[in-house]
Coordinates of C-alpha atoms and ligand atoms in Angstrom, one line a residue:
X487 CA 9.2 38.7 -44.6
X488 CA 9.9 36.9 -48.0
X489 CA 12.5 35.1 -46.5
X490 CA 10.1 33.5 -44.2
X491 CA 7.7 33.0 -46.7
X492 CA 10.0 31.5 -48.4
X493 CA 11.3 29.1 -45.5
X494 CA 7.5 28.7 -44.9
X495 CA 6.8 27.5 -48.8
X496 CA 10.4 25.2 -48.5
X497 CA 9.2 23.9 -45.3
X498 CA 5.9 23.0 -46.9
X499 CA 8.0 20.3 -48.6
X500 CA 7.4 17.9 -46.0
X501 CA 6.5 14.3 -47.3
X502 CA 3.4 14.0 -46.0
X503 CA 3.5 10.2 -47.0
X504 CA 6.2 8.7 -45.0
X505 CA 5.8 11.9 -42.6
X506 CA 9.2 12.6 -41.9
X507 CA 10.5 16.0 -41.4
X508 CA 12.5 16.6 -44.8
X509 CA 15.6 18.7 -43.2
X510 CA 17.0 21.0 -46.3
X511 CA 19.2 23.8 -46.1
X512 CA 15.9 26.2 -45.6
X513 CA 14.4 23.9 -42.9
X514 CA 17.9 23.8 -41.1
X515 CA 17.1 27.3 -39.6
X516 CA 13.9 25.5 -38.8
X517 CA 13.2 26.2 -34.8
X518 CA 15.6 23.3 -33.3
X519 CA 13.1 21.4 -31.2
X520 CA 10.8 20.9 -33.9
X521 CA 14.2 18.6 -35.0
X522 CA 15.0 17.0 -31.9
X523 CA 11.7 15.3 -31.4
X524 CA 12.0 11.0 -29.6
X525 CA 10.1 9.5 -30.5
X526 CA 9.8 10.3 -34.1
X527 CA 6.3 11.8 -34.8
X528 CA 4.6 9.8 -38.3
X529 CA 4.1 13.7 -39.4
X530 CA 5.7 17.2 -38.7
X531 CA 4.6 19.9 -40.8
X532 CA 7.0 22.8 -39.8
X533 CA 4.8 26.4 -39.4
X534 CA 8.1 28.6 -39.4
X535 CA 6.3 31.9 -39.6
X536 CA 4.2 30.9 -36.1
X537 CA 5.7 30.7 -33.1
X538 CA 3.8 30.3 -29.5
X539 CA 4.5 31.5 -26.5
X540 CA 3.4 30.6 -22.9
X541 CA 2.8 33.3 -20.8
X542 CA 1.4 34.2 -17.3
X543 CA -1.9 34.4 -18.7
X544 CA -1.8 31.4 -20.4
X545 CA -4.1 28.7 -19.1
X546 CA -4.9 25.0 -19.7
X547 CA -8.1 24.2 -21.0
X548 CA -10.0 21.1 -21.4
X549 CA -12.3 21.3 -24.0
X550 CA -13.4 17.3 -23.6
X551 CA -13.6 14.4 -21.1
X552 CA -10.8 12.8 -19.3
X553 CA -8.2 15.3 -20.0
X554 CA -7.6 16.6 -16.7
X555 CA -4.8 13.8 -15.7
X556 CA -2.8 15.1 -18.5
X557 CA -3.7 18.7 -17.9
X558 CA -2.5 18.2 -14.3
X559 CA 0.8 16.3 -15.2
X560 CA 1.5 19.4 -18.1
X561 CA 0.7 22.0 -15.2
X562 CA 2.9 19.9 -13.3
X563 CA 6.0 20.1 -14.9
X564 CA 5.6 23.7 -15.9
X565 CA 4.6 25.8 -13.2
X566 CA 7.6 24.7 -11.2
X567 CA 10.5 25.8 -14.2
X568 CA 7.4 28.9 -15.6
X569 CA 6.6 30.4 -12.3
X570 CA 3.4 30.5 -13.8
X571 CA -0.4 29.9 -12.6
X572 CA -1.3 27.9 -15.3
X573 CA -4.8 27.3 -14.2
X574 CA -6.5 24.3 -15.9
X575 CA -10.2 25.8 -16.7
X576 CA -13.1 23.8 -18.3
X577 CA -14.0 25.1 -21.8
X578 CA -11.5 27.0 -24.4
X579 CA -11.2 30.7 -23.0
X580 CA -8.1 31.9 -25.2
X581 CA -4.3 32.0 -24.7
X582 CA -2.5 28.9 -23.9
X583 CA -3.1 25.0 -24.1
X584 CA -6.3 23.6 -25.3
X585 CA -6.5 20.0 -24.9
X586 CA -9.7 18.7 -27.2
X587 CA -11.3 16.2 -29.0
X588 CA -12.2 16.0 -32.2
X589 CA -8.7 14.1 -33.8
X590 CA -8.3 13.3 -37.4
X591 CA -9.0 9.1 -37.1
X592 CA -6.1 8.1 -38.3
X593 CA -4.8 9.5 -34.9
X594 CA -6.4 6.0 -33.6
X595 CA -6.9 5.6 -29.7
X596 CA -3.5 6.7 -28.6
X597 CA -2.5 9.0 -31.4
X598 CA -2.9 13.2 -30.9
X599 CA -2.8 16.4 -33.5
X600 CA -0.5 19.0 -32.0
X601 CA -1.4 22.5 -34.4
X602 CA 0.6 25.5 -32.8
X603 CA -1.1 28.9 -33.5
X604 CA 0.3 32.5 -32.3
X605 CA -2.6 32.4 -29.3
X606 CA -2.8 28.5 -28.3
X607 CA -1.0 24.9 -28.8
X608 CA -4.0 22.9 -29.5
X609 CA -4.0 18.9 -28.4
X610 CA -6.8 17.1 -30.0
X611 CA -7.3 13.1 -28.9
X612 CA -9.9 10.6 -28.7
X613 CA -8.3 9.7 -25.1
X614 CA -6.5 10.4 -22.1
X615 CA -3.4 8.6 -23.9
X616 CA -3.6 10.6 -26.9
X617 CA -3.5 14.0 -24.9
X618 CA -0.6 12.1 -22.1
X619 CA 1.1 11.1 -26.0
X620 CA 0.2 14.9 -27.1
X621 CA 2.0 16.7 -24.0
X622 CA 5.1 14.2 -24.4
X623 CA 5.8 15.7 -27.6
X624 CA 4.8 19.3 -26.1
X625 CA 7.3 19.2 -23.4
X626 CA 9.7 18.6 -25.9
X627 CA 9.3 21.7 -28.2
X628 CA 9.3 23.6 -25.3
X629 CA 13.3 25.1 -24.0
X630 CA 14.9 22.1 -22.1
X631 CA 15.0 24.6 -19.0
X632 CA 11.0 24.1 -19.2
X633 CA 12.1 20.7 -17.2
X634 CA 13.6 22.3 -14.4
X635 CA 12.0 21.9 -10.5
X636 CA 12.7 25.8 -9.8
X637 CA 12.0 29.0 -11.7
X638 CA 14.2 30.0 -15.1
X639 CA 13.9 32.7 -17.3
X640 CA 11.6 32.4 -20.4
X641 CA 10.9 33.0 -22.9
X642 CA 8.8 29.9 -23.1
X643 CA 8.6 29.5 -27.1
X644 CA 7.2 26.3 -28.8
X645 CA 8.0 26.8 -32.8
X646 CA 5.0 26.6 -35.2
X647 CA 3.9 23.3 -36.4
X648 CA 1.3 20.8 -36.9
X649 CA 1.9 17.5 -35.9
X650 CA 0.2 14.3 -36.5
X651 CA 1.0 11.5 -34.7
X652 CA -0.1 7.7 -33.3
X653 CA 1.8 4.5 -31.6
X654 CA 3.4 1.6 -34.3
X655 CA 3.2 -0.5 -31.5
X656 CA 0.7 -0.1 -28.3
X657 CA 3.3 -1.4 -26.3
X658 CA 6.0 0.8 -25.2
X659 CA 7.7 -0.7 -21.9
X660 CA 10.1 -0.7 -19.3
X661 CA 10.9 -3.2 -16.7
X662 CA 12.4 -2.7 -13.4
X663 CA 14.0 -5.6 -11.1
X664 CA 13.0 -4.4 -7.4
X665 CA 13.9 -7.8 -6.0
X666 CA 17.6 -8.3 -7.0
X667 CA 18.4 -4.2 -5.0
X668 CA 15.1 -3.0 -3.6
X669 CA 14.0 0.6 -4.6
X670 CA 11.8 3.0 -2.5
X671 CA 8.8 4.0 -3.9
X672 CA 10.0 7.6 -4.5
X673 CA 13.4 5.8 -6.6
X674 CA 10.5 3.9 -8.5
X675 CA 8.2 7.1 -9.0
X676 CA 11.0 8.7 -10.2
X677 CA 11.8 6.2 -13.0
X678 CA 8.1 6.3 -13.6
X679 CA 8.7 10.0 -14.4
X680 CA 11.6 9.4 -16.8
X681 CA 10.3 7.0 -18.6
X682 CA 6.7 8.7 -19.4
X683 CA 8.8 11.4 -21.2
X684 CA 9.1 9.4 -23.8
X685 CA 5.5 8.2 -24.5
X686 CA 6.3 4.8 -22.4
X687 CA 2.7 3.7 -21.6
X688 CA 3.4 -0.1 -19.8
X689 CA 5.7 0.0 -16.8
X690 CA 6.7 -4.1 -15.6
X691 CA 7.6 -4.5 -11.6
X692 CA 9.4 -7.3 -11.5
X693 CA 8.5 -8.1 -7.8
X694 CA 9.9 -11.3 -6.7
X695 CA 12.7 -13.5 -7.3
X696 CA 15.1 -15.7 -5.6
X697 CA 16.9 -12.3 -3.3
X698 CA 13.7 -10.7 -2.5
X699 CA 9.7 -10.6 -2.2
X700 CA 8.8 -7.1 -2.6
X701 CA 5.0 -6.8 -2.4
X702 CA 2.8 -7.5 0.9
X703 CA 0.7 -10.4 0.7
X704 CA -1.6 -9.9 3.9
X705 CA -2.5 -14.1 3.5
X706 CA 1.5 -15.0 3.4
X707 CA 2.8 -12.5 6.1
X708 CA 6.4 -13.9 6.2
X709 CA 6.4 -14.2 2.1
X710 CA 7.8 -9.6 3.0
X711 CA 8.6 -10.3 6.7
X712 CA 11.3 -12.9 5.7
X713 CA 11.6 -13.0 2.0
X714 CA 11.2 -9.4 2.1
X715 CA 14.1 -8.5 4.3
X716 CA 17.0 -8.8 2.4
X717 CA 18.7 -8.6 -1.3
X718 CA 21.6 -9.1 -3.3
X719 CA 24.6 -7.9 -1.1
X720 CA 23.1 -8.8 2.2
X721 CA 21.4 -5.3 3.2
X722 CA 18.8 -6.1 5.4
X723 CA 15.8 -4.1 6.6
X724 CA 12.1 -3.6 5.7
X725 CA 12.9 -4.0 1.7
X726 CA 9.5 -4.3 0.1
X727 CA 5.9 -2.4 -0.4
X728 CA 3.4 -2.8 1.5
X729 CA -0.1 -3.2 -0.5
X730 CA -0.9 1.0 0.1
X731 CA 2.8 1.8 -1.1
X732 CA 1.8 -0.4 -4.4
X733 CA -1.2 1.3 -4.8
X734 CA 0.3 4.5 -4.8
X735 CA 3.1 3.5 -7.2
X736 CA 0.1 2.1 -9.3
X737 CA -1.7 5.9 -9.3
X738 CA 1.3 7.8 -10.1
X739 CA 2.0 5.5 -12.5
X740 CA -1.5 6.4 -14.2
X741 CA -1.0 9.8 -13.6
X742 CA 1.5 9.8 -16.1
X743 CA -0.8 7.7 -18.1
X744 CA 1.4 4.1 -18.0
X745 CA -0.1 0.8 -16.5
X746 CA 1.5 -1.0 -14.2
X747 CA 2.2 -5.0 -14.6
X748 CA 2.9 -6.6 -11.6
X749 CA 5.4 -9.7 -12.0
X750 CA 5.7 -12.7 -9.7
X751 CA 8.1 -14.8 -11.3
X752 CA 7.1 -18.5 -10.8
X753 CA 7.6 -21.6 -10.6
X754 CA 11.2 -20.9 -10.8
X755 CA 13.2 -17.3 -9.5
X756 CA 11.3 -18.6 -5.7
X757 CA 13.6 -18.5 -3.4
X758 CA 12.5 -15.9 -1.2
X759 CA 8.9 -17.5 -0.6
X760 CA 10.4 -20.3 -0.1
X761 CA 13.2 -18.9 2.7
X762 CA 9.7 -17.6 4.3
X763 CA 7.6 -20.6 4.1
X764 CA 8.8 -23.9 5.0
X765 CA 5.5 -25.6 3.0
X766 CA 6.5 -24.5 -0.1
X767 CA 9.5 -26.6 -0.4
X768 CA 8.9 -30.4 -1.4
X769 CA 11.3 -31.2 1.6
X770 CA 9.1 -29.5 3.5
X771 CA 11.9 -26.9 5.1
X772 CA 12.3 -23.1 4.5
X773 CA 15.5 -22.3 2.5
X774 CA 17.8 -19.8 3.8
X775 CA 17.8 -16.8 2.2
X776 CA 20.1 -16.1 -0.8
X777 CA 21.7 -12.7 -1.2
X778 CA 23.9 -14.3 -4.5
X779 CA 23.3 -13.6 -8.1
X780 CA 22.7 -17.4 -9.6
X781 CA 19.8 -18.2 -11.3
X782 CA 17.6 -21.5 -12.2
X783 CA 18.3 -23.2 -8.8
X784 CA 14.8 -22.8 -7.2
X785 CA 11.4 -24.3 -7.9
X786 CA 8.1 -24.4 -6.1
X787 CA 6.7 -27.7 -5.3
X788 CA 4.6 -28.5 -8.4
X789 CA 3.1 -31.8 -6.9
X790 CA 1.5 -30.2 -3.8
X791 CA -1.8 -28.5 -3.3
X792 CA -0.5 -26.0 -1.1
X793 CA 1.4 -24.9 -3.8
X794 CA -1.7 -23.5 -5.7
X795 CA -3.1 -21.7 -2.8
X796 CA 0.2 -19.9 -2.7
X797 CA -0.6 -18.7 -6.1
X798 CA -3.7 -18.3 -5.8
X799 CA -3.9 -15.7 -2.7
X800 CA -0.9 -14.2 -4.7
X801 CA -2.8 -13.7 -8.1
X802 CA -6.2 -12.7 -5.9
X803 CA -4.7 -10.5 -4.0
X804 CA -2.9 -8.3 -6.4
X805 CA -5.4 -8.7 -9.5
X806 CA -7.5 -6.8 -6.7
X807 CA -5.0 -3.4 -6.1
X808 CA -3.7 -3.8 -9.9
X809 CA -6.4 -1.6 -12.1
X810 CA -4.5 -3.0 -15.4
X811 CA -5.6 -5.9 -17.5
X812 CA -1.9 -7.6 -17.2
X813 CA -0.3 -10.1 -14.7
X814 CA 3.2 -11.5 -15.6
X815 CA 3.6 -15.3 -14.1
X816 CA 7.6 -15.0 -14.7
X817 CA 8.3 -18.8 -16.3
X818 CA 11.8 -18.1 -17.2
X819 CA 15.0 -20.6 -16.0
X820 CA 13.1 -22.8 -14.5
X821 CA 15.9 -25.1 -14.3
X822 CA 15.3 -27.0 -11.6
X823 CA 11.3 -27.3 -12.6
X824 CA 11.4 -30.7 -14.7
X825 CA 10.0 -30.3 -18.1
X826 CA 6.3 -32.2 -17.4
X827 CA 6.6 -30.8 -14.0
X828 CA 6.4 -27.0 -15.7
X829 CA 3.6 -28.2 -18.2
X830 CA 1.7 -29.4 -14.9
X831 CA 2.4 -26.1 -13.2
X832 CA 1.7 -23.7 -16.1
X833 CA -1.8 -26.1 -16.9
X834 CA -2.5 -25.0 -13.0
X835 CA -1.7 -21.4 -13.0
X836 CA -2.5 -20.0 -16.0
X837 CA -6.5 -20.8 -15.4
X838 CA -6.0 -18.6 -12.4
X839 CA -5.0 -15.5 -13.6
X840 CA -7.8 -15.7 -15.9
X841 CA -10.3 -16.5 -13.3
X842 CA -9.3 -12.9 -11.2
X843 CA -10.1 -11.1 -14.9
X844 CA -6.2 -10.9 -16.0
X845 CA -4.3 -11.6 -19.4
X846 CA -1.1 -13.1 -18.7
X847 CA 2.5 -12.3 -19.7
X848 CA 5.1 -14.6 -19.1
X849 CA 9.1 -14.7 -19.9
X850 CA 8.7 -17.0 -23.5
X851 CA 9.7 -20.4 -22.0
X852 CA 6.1 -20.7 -21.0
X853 CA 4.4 -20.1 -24.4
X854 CA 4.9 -23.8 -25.3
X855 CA 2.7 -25.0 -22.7
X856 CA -0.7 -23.7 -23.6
X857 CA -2.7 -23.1 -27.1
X858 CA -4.2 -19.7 -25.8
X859 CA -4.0 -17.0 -28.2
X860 CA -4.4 -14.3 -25.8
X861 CA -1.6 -14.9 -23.7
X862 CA 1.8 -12.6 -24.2
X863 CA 4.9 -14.2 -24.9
X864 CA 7.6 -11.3 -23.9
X865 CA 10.8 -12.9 -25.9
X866 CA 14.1 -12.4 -23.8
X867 CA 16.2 -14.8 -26.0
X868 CA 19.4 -13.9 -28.4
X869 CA 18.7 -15.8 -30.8
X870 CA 16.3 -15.2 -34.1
X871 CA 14.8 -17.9 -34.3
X872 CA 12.4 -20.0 -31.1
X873 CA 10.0 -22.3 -32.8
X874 CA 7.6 -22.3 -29.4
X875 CA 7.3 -18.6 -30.3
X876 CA 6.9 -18.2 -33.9
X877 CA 4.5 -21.3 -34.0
X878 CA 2.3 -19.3 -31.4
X879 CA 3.1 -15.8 -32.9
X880 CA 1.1 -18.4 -36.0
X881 CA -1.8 -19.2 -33.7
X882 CA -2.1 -15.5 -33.6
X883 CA -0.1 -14.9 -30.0
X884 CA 0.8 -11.3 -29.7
X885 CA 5.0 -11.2 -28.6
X886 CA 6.2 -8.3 -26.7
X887 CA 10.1 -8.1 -28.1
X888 CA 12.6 -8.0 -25.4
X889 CA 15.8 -9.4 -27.7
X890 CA 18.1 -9.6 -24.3
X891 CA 21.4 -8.7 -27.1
X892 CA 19.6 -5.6 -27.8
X893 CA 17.4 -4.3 -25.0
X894 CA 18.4 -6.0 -22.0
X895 CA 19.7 -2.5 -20.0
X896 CA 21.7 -4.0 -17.7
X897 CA 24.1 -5.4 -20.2
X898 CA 27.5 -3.6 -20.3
X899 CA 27.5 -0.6 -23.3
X900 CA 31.3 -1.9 -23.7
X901 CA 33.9 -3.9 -21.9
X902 CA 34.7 -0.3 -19.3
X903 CA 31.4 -0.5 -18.1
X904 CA 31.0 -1.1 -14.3
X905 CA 27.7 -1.2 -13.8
X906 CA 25.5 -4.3 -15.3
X907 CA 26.5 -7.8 -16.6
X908 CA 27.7 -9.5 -20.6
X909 CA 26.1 -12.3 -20.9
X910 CA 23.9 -11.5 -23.8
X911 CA 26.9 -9.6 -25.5
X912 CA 28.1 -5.8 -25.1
X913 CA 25.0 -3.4 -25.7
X914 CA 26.4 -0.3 -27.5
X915 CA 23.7 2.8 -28.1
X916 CA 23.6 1.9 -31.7
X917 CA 23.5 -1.9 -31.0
X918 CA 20.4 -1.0 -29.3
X919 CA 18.5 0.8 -32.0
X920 CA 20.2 -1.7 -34.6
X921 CA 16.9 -4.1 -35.4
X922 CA 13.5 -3.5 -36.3
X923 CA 10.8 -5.2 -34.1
X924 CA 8.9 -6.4 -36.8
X925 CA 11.3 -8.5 -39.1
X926 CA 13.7 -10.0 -36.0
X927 CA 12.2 -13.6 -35.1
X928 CA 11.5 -15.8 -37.7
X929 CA 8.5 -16.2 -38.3
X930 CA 7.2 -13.3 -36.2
X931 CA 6.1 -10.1 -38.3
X932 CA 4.6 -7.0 -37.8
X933 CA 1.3 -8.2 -37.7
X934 CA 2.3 -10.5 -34.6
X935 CA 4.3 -8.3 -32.5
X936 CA 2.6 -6.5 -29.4
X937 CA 5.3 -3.5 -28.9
X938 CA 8.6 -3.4 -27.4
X939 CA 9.9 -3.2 -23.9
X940 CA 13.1 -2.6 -21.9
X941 CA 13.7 -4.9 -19.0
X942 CA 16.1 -3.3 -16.5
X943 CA 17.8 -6.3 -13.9
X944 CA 19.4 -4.7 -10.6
X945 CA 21.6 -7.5 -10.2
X946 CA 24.5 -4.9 -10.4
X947 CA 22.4 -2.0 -9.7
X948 CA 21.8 -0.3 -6.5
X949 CA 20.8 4.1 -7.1
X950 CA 18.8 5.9 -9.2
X951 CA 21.7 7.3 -10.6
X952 CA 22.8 3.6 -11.3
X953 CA 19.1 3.4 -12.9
X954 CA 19.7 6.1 -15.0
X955 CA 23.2 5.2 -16.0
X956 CA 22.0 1.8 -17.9
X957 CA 18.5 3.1 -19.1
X958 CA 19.5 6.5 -20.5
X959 CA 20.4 6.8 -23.6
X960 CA 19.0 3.0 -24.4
X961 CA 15.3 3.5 -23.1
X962 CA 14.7 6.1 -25.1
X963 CA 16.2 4.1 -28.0
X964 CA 13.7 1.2 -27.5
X965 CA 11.0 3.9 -27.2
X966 CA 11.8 5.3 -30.8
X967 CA 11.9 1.5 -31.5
X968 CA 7.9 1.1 -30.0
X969 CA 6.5 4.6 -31.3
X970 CA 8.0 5.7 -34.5
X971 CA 7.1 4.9 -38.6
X972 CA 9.7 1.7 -39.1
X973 CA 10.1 4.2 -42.3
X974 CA 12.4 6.6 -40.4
X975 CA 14.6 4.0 -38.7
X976 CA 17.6 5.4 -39.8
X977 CA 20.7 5.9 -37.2
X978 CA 22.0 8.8 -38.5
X979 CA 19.0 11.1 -38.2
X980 CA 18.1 9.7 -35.0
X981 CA 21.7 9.9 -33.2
X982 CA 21.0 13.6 -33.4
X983 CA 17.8 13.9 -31.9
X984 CA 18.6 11.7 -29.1
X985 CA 21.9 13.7 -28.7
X986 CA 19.7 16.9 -28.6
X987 CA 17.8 15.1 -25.3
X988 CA 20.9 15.9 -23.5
X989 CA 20.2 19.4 -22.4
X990 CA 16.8 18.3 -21.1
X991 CA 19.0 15.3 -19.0
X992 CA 21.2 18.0 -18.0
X993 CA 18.3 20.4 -16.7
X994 CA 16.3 17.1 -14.9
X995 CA 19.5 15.7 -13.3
X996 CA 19.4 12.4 -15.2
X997 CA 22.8 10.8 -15.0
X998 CA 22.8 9.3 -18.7
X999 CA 25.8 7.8 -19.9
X1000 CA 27.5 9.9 -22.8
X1001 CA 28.0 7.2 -25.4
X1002 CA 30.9 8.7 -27.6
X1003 CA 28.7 7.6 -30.4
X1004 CA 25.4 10.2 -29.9
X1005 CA 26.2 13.8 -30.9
X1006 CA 25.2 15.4 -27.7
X1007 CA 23.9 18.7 -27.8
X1008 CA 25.3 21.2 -25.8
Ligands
IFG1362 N1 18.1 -13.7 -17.0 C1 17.1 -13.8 -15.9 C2 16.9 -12.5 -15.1 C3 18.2 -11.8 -14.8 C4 18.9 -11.5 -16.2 C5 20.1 -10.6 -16.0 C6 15.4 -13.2 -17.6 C7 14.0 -13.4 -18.1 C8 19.3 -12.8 -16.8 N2 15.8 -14.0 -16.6 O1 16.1 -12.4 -18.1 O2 16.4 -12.9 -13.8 O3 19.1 -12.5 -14.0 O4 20.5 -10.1 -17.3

């Protein structure tokens, strides 16, 4: 016993301040998970004489409003790998998981206290985020066999500690191409799955380009019939969603608690409406379809009307099945789009997301067109330096970081890669955690920088397993990136934890690429 209280008075030693876990020779017996933790939690306080264990009496308990999404997502992944009931009761009625209220404030609106006690692992939140943020973390202290679809043997232990935690950024995003290679709603789900793992709350459909128009637009029928039939490769069939399949996507999506931002890249990346629509073309005939992977050679007609009540019925429409408060207009290579023409076009559209209650997004290109200060800039550039973007980041313009040299995932990890494309540069594991958010425009600091987010282009990718490939180990990286104290960015004490997420890969079937530079866990 006076060992433990010994480990237990060592482990104590945790700075508080910058909240790391301080790992000494003591802690190193700590229980492994509590070390293993991505994103990196602002505070872990290791309880080594506690440890918690789920049971078949154990239940889930909500003990305050809106925690029964979360509650249903934790009882979702456990009673499959538990065999356990796991019933999720109103009101706090002993052994198990309480999910609560009642959060230090400096948990904010999507932070969470974890406290693990012999009898219960307690969640407290001000919000469904903070509890969906709380069993992120939970999953994780939990044996990576916890993750599996059929039954394992337990003992389900979660190491004693007390945990307290909130976002450095509130946005935490992937982005996923379904136009270049279409995905079915499960492939899509799935991701969706993956990705809330790792406290990923914004999840970017990228849902027409020049190959493909993916979403059902009951005014514009042949915009899916046509544009929708095809993609890069030539595969042909019924390749898109129709609006019910979107609003499902939409609802899983929120019942892992991430929003959905629907993107219709315009007035460039519109080839596909325009193969289905002969009036959308200046020339006034459709364009064949394009199954190739160039990009900048299409624009929409900016000088006719018709033009606008394309986008119009587009932005209606979706604004209407879309529940979150974002709707990307696209913007980027807009090549063939002369430079006045864009202005025109942007001075057009950007009045109309607004008018169907939306904030827009849009690629950067499009920031230099408009003095709004609630619009979101999403930078894709390699560079450090875009004047458009630091001069609005100066108005007070939130930027979502998307460096494509550091987060694209479809860049190759090195020169053996099949999968994905170079242009922005070879995107090694470290290369990907190597830059902090905050400091890597000029003129853009902390202050001005709405989160980080991985965009994902399926020019070269065609399976989840492809999926998986290019976003795993990187996503989580830009995750870490988005959550965690830009006190602990430090590569190697994060290798290991991210190399300790490969059991849990293992056990869920996610085919992660092994870079040679992560100490993968056994
Ligand atoms: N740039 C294009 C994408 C895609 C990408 C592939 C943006 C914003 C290259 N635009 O990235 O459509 O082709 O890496």
């Amino acid at each position: 016993m006076k060992a433990k209280r010994l480990q237990a008075a060592l482990a104590a030693l945790v700075i508080a301040g910058s909240g790391v876990l301080v790992t000494n020779t003591a802690e190193a017996a700590a229980p492994t998970t509590l070390q293993e933790l991505v994103p990196q939690p602002v505070q872990v306080q290791p309880r080594p004489d506690i440890t918690f264990t789920l049971t078949a009496a154990s239940k889930i308990q909500l003990a305050t409003r809106d925690a029964r999404k979360p509650a249903e997502l934790l009882a979702k992944v456990l009673r499959p790998s538990t065999g356990y009931a796991l019933p999720i009761t109103d009101g706090v009625s002993g052994a198990g998981v309480v999910l609560t209220g009642g959060a230090d404030p400096k948990t904010g609106p999507e932070g969470y206290q974890l406290d693990v006690t012999p009898e219960q692992v307690v969640i407290r939140a001000s919000s469904p985020a903070g509890h969906f943020n709380g069993i992120a973390t939970l999953r994780q202290l939990l044996p990576p066999k916890a993750e599996a679809k059929t039954r394992q043997p337990g003992p389900w232990t979660v190491p004693g500690a007390s945990i307290l935690d909130h976002p450095r950024y509130h946005h935490r995003g992937a982005m996923l191409d379904v136009s270049r290679h279409f995905f079915t709603p499960d492939q899509v789900k799935r991701y969706v799955d993956q990705i809330a793992a790792f406290k990923i709350n914004y999840f970017h459909l990228h849902l027409s380009d020049d190959q493909g128009w993916r979403l059902e637009i009951k005014s514009w029928p042949e915009l899916t019939r046509i544009g929708g039939s095809t993609e890069v490769g030539g595969r042909t069939g019924k390749l898109f969603y129709t609006q019910d399949q979107y609003r499902d996507i939409v609802a899983h999506a929120a019942s892992r608690g991430i929003t959905v931002i629907p993107e219709f890249d315009m007035p460039g990346h519109t080839n596909a409406a325009q193969a289905s629509y002969a009036e959308l073309n200046c020339d006034g005939k459709k364009r064949p379809l394009y199954t190739g992977t160039e990009v900048g050679f299409s624009s929409l007609c900016i000088n006719n009307d018709i033009t606008y009540k394309f986008v119009e019925d587009v932005i209606r429409e979706v604004s209407a099945i879309t529940p979150g408060l974002y709707f990307h207009i696209g913007g980027d290579e807009a090549l063939s789009t002369p430079d006045a023409d864009y202005v025109t076009f942007m001075n057009r559209v950007l009045p109309i997301v607004e008018k169907y209650g939306k904030t827009t997004v849009g690629w950067h290109e499009f920031i230099k067109t408009t003095k709004d200060t609630t619009v979101i800039p999403q930078f894709w550039g390699t560079t450090t330096t875009d004047a458009n973007v630091a001069a609005a980041a100066q108005r007070g313009n939130k930027v979502l970081m998307s460096p494509a040299n550091r987060i694209y995932l479809d860049m190759k990890y090195d020169k053996n890669t099949k999968l994905g494309l170079d242009w922005a540069g070879l995107v090694e594991v470290r290369d990907a955690y190597s830059w902090n958010p905050g400091a890597y425009l000029n003129g853009v600091t902390e202050a001005n920088v709405r989160g980080v987010e991985a965009p994902l282009w399926t020019e070269t990718i065609r399976t989840s397993a492809d999926i998986e490939y290019m976003a795993f180990p990187r996503l989580p990286v830009a995750a870490e990136l988005g959550w965690s104290p830009a006190a602990v960015h430090d590569w190697d004490r994060f290798a290991p934890r991210l190399g300790a997420q490969g059991p849990r890969w293992k056990v869920q079937g996610v085919n992660f690429y092994a870079s040679t530079q992560v100490p993968w866990k056994r």
